[in-house]
PDB file of C-alpha atoms in Angstrom:
ATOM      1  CA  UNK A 223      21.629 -13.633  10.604  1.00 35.00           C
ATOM      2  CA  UNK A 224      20.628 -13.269  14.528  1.00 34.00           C
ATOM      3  CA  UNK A 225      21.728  -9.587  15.005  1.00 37.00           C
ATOM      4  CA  UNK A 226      18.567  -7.459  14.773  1.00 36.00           C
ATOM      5  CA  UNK A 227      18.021  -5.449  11.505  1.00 35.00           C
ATOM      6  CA  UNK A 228      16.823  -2.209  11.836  1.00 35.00           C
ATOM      7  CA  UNK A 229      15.979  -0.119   8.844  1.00 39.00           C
ATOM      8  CA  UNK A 230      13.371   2.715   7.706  1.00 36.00           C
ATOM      9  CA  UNK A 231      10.192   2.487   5.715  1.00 37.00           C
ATOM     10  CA  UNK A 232      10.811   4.061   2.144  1.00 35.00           C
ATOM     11  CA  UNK A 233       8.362   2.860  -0.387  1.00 32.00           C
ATOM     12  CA  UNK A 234       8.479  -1.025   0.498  1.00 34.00           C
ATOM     13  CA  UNK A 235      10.374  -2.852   3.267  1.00 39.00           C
ATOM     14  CA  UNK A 236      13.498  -4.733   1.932  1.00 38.00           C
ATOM     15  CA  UNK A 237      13.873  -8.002   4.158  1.00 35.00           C
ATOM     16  CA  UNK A 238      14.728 -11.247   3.814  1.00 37.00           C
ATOM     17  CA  UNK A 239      11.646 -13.054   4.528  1.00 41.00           C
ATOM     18  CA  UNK A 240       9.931 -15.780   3.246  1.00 45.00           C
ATOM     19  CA  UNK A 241       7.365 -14.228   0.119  1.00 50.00           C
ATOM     20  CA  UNK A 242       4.350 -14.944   2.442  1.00 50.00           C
ATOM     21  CA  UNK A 243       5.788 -12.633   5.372  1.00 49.00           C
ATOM     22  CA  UNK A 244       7.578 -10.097   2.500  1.00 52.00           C
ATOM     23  CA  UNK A 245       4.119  -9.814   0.852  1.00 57.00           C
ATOM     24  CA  UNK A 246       1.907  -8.884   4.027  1.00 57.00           C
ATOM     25  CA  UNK A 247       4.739  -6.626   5.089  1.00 54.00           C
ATOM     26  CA  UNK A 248       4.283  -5.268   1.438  1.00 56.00           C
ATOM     27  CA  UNK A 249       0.421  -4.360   2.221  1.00 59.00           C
ATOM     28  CA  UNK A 250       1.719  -2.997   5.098  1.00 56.00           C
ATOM     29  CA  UNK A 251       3.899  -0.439   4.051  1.00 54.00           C
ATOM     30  CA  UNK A 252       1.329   0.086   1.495  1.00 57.00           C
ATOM     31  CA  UNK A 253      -0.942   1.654   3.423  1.00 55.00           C
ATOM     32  CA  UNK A 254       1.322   3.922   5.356  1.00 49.00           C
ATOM     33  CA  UNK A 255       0.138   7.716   4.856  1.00 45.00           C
ATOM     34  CA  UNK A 256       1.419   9.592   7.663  1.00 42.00           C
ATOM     35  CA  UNK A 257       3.759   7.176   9.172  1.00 41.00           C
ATOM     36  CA  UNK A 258       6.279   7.125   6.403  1.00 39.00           C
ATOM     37  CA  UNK A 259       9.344   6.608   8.928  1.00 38.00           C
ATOM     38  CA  UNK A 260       8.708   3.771  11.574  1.00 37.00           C
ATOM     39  CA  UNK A 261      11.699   1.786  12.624  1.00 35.00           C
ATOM     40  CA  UNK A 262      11.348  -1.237  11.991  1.00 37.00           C
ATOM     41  CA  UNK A 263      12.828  -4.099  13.987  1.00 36.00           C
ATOM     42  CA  UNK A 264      13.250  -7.913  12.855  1.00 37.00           C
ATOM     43  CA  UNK A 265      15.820 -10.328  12.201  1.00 35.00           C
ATOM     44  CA  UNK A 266      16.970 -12.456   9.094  1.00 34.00           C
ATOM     45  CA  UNK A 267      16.515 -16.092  10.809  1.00 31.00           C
ATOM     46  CA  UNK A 268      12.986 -15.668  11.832  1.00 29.00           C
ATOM     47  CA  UNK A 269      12.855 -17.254  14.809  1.00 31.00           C
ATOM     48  CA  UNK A 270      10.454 -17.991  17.652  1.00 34.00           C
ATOM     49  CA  UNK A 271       8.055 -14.776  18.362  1.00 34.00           C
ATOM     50  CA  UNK A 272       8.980 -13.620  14.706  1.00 35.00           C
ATOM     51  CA  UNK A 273       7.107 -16.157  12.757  1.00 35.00           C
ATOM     52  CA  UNK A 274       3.910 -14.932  14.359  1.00 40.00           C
ATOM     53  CA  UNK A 275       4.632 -11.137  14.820  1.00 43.00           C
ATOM     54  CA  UNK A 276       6.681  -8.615  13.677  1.00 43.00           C
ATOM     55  CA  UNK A 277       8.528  -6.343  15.281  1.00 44.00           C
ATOM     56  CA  UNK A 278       8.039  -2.470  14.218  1.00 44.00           C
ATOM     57  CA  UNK A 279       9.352   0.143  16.417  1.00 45.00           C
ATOM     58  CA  UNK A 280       6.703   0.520  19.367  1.00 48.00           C
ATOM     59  CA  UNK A 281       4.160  -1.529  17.825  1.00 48.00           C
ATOM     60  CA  UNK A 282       3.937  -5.610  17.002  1.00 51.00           C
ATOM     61  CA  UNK A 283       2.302  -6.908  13.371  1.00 52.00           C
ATOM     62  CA  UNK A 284       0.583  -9.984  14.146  1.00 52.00           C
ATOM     63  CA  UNK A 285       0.094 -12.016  10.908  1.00 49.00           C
ATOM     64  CA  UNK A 286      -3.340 -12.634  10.471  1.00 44.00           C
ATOM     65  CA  UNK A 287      -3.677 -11.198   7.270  1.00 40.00           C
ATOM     66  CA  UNK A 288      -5.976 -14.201   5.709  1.00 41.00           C
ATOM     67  CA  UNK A 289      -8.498 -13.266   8.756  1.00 44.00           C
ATOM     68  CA  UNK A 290     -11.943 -10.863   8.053  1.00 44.00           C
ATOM     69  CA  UNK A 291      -9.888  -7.752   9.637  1.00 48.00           C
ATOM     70  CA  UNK A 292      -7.806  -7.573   6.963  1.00 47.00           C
ATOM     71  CA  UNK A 293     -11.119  -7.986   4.782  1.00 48.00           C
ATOM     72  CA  UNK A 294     -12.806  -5.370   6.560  1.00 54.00           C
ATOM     73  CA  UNK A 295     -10.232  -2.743   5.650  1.00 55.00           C
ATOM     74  CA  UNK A 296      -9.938  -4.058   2.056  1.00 56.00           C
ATOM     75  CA  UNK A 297     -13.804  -3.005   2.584  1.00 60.00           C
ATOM     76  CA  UNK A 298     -13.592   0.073   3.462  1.00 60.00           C
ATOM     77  CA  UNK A 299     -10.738   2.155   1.218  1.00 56.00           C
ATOM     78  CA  UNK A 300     -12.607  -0.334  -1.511  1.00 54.00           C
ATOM     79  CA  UNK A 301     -15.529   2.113  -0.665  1.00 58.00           C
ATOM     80  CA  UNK A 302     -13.805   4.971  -1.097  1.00 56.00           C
ATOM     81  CA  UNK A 303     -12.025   3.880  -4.027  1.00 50.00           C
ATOM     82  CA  UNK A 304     -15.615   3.167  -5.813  1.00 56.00           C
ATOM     83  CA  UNK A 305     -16.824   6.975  -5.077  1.00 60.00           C
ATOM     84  CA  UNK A 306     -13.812   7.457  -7.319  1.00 59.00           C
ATOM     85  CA  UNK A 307     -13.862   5.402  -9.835  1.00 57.00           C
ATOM     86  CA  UNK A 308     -17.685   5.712 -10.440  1.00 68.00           C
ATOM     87  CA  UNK A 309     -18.134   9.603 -10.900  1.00 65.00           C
ATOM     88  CA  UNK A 310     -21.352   9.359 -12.607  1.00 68.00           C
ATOM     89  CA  UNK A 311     -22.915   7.531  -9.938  1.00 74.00           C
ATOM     90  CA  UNK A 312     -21.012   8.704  -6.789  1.00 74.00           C
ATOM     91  CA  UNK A 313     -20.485  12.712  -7.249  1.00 72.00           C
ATOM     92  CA  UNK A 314     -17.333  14.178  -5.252  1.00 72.00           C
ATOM     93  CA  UNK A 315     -19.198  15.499  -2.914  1.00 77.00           C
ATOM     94  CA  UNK A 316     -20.144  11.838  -1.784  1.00 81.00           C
ATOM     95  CA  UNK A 317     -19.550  12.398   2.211  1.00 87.00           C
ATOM     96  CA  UNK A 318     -19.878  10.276   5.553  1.00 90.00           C
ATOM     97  CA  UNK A 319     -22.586   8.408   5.425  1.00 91.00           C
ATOM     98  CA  UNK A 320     -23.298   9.672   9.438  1.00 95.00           C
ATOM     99  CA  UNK A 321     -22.328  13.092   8.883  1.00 95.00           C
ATOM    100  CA  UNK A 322     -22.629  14.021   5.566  1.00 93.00           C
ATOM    101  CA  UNK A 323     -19.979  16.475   6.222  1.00 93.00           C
ATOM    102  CA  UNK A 324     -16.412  14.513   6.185  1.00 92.00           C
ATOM    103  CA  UNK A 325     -14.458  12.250   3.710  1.00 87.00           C
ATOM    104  CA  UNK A 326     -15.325   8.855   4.521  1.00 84.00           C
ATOM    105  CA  UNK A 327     -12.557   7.307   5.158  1.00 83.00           C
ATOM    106  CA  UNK A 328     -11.114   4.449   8.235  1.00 83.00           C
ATOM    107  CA  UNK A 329      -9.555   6.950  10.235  1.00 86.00           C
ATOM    108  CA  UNK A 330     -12.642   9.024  10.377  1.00 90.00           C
ATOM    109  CA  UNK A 331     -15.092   6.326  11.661  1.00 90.00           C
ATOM    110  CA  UNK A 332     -13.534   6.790  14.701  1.00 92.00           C
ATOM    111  CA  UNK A 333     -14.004  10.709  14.966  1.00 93.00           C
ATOM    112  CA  UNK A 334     -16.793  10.894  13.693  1.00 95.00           C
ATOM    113  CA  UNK A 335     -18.970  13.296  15.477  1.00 95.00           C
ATOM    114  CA  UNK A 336     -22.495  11.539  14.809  1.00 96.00           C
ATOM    115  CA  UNK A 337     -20.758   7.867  16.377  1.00 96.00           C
ATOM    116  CA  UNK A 338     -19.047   9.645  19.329  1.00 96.00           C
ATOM    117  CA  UNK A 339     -21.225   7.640  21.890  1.00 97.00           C
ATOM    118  CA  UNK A 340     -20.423   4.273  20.100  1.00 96.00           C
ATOM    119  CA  UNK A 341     -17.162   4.762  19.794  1.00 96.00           C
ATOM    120  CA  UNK A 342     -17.070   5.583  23.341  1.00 96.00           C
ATOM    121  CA  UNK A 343     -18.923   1.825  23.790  1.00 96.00           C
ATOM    122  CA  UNK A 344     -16.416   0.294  21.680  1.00 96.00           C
ATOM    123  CA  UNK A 345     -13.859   1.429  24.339  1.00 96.00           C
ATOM    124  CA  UNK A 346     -15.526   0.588  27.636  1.00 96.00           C
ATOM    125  CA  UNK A 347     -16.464  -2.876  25.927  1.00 96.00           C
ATOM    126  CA  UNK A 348     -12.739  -3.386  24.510  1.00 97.00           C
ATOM    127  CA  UNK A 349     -11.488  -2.289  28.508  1.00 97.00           C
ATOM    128  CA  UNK A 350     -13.946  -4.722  29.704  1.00 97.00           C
ATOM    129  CA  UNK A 351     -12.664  -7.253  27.826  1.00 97.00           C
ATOM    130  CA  UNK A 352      -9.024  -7.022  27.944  1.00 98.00           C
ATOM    131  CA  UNK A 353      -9.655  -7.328  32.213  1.00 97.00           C
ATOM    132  CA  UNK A 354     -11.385 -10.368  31.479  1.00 96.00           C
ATOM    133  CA  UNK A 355      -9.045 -11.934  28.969  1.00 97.00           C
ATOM    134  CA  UNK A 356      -5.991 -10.867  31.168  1.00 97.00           C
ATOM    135  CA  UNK A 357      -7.669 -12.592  34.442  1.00 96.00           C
ATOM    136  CA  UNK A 358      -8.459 -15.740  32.171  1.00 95.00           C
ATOM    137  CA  UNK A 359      -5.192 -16.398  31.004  1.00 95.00           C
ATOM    138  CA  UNK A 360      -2.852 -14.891  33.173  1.00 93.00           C
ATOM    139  CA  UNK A 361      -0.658 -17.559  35.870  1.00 81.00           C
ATOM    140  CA  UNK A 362      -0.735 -13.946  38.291  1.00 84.00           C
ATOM    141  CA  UNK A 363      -3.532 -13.798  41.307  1.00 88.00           C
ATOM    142  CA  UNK A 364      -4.522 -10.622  39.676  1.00 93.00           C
ATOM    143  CA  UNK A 365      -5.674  -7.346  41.799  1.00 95.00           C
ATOM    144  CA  UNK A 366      -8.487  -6.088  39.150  1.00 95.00           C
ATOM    145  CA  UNK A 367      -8.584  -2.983  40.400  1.00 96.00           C
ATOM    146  CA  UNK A 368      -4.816  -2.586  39.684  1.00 97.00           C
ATOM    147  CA  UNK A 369      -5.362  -3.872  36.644  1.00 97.00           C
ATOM    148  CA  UNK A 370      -8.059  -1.841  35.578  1.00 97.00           C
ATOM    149  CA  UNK A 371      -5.666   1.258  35.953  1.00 97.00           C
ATOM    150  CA  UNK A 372      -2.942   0.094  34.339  1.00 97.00           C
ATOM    151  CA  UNK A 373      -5.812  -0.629  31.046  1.00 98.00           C
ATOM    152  CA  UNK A 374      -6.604   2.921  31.613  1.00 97.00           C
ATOM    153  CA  UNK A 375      -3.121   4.351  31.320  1.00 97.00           C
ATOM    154  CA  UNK A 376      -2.422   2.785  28.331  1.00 96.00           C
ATOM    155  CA  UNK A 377      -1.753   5.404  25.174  1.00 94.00           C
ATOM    156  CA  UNK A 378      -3.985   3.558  22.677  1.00 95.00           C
ATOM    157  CA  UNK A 379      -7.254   4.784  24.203  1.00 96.00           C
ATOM    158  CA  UNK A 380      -5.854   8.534  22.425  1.00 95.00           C
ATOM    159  CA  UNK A 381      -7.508   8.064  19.308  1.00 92.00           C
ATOM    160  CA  UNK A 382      -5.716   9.687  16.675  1.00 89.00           C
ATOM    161  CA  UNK A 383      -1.845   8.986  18.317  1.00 88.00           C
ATOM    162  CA  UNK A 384       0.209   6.241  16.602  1.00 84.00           C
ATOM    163  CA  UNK A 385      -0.776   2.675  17.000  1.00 86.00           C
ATOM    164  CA  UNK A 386      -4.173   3.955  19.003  1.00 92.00           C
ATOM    165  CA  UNK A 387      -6.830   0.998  20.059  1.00 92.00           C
ATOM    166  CA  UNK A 388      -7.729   1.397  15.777  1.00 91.00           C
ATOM    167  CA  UNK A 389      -4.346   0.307  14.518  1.00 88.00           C
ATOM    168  CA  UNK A 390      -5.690  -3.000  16.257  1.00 88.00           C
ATOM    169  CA  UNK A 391      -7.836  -3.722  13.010  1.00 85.00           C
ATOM    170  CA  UNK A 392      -5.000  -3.376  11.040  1.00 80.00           C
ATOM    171  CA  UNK A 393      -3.117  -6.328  12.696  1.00 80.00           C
ATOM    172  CA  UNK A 394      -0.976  -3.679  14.741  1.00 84.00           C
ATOM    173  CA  UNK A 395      -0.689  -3.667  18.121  1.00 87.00           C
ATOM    174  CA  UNK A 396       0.695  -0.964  20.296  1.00 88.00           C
ATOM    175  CA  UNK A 397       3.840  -2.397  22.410  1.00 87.00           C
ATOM    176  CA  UNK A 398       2.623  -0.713  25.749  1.00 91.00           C
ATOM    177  CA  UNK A 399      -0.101  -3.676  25.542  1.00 94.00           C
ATOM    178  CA  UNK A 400       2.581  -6.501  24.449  1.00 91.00           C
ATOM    179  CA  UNK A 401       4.278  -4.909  27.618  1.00 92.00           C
ATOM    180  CA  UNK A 402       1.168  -5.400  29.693  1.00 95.00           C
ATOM    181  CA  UNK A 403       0.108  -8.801  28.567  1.00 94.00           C
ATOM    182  CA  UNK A 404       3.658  -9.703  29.897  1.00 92.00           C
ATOM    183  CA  UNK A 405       3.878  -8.249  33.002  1.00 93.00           C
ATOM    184  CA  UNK A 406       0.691 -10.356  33.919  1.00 94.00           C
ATOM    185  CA  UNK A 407       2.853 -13.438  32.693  1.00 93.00           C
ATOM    186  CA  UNK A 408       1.303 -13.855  29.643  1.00 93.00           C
ATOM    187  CA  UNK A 409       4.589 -14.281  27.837  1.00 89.00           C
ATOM    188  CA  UNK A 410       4.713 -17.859  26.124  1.00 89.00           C
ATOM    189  CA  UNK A 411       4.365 -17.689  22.541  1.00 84.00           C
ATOM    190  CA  UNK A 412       1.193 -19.335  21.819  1.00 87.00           C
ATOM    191  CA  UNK A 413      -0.411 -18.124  24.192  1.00 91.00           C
ATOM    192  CA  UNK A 414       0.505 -14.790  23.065  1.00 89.00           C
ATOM    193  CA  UNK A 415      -0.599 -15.246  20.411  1.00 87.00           C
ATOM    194  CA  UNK A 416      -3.695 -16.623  21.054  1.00 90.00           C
ATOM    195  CA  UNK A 417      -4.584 -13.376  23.467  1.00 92.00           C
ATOM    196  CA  UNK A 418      -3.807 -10.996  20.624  1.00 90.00           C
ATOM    197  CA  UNK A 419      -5.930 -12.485  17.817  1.00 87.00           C
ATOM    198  CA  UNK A 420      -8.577 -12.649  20.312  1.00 91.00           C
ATOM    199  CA  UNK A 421      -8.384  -8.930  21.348  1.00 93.00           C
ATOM    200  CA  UNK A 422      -8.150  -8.101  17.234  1.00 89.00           C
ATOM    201  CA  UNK A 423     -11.124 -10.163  16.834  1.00 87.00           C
ATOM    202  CA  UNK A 424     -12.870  -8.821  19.624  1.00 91.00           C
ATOM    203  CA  UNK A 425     -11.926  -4.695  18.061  1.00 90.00           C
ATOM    204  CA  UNK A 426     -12.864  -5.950  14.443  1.00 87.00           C
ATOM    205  CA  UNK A 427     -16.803  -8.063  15.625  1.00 88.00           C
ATOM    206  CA  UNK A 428     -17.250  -4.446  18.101  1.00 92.00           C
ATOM    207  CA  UNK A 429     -16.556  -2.553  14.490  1.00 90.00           C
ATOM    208  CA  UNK A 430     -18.617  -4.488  12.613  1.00 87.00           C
ATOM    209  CA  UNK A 431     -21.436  -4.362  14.154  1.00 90.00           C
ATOM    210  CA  UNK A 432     -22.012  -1.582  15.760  1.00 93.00           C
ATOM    211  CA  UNK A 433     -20.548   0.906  13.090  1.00 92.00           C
ATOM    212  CA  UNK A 434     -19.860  -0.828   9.686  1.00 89.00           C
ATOM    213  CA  UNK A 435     -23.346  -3.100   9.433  1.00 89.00           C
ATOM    214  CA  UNK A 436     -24.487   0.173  10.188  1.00 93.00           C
ATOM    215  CA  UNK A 437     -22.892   2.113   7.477  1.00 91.00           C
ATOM    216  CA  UNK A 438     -24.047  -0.271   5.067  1.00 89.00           C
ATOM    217  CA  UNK A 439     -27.579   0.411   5.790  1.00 92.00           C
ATOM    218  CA  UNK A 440     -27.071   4.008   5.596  1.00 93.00           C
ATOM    219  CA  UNK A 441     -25.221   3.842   2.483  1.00 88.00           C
ATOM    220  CA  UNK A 442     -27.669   1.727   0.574  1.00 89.00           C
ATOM    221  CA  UNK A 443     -30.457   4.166   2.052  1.00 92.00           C
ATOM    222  CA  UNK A 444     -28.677   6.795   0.111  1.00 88.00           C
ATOM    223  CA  UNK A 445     -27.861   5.329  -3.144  1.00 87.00           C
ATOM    224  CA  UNK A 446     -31.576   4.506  -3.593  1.00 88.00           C
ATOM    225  CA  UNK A 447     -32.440   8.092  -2.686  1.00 87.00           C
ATOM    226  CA  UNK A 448     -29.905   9.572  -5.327  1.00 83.00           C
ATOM    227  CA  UNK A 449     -31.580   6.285  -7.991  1.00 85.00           C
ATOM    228  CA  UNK A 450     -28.522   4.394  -7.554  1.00 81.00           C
ATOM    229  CA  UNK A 451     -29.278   0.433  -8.099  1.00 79.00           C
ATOM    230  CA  UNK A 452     -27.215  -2.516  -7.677  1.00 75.00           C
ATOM    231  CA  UNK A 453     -27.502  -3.130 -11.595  1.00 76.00           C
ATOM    232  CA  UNK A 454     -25.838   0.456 -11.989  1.00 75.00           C
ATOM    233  CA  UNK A 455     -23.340  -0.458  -9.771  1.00 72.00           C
ATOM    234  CA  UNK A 456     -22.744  -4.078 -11.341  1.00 70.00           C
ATOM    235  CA  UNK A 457     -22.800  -2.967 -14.986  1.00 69.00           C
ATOM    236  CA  UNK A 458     -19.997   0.223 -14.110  1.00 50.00           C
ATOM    237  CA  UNK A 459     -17.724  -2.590 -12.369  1.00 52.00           C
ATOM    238  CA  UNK A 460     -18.471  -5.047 -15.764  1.00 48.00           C
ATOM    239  CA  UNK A 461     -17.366  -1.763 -17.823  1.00 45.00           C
ATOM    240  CA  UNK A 462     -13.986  -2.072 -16.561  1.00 46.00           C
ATOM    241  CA  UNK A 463     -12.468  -4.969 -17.512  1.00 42.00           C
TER     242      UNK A 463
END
């Protein structure tokens, strides 16, 4: 099959890939909440910039899923699956560990009102970055100011629209940057490649450690203030299998 498939997200996507690429696109569509109808574009014969990335309506999956990104949001909704599974050690009005007010959840990381300034880091570093990684691999004598503004203009910096600079540490990444990447000539598949994991990478180390390490802290803080102990914590899990 060359012809391009196109289909909707309901439930699961039903492709004919091989069970490696059916099974990440499977965690995929499992953790869809809002964006329950995406196009999705791909073709049966899996061929050249398919077998590293797939094609979903205005945004690329780059398959990386054995990487610590897709760890790190394992991580987190395993966090907010343990204030639910533990009641008598995490109450349910177990909040942000910044803010103490919201859910704590991936999304709200990012809006949080207590992080706004690193958040606002993250960004400049991440704009920083892409300039630098464009210049480094791109065959174009580059204009950097010209550059710089076309970084600026992109969508993703809207945090909160679909495939924002966030949907990076999911191993989605917005099409207005594939777009970009190419128009500075950055186009052959490797290499492609190679720029993308290293942006990810870049989104997910920023994450880490200015915001999750963080979190941690905070969090453990906490549980010793409300006489919560890693033995509690250890012996609940045991109970459950």
């Amino acid at each position: 099959m060359n012809e391009c498939i196109i289909e909707k997200v309901n439930g699961l996507f039903k492709y004919i890939h091989p069970s490696d690429y059916r099974n990440a696109l499977i965690e995929i569509a499992n953790s869809f909440t809002q964006e329950t109808d995406i196009e999705i574009y791909t073709d049966g014969s899996m061929k050249n910039i398919v077998t590293n990335e797939i094609m979903m309506g205005c945004a690329f999956v780059v398959n990386t899923f054995d990487d610590l990104n897709f760890l790190m949001i394992k991580n987190i909704e395993r966090s907010k699956v343990n204030y639910k599974r533990k009641p008598d050690l995490y109450d349910k009005d177990w909040r942000c560990n910044f803010c103490k007010i919201e859910e704590e959840t991936f999304d709200h990381f990012w809006k949080c009102s207590k992080i706004q300034n690193v958040v606002e880091d993250i960004l400049k570093q991440l704009k920083i970055f892409l300039v630098k990684i464009i210049q480094e691999y791109s065959r174009d004598d580059i204009n950097t100011q010209e550059l710089k503004s076309k970084i600026n203009e992109l969508n993703m910096w809207d945090i909160g629209c679909l495939y924002d600079f966030t949907f990076l540490m999911k191993n989605q990444v917005s099409c207005q940057l594939i777009e970009l990447l190419r128009c500075y000539k950055i186009t052959e598949e490797k290499l492609l490649y190679k720029v993308l994991k290293q942006i990810i990478g870049r989104v997910l180390l920023e994450f880490k450690m200015l915001i999750w390490e963080l979190r941690n802290e905070l969090q453990i803080k906490e549980e010793k203030r409300c006489g919560i102990s890693g033995k509690d914590k250890k012996a609940k899990s045991h109970s459950k299998h």
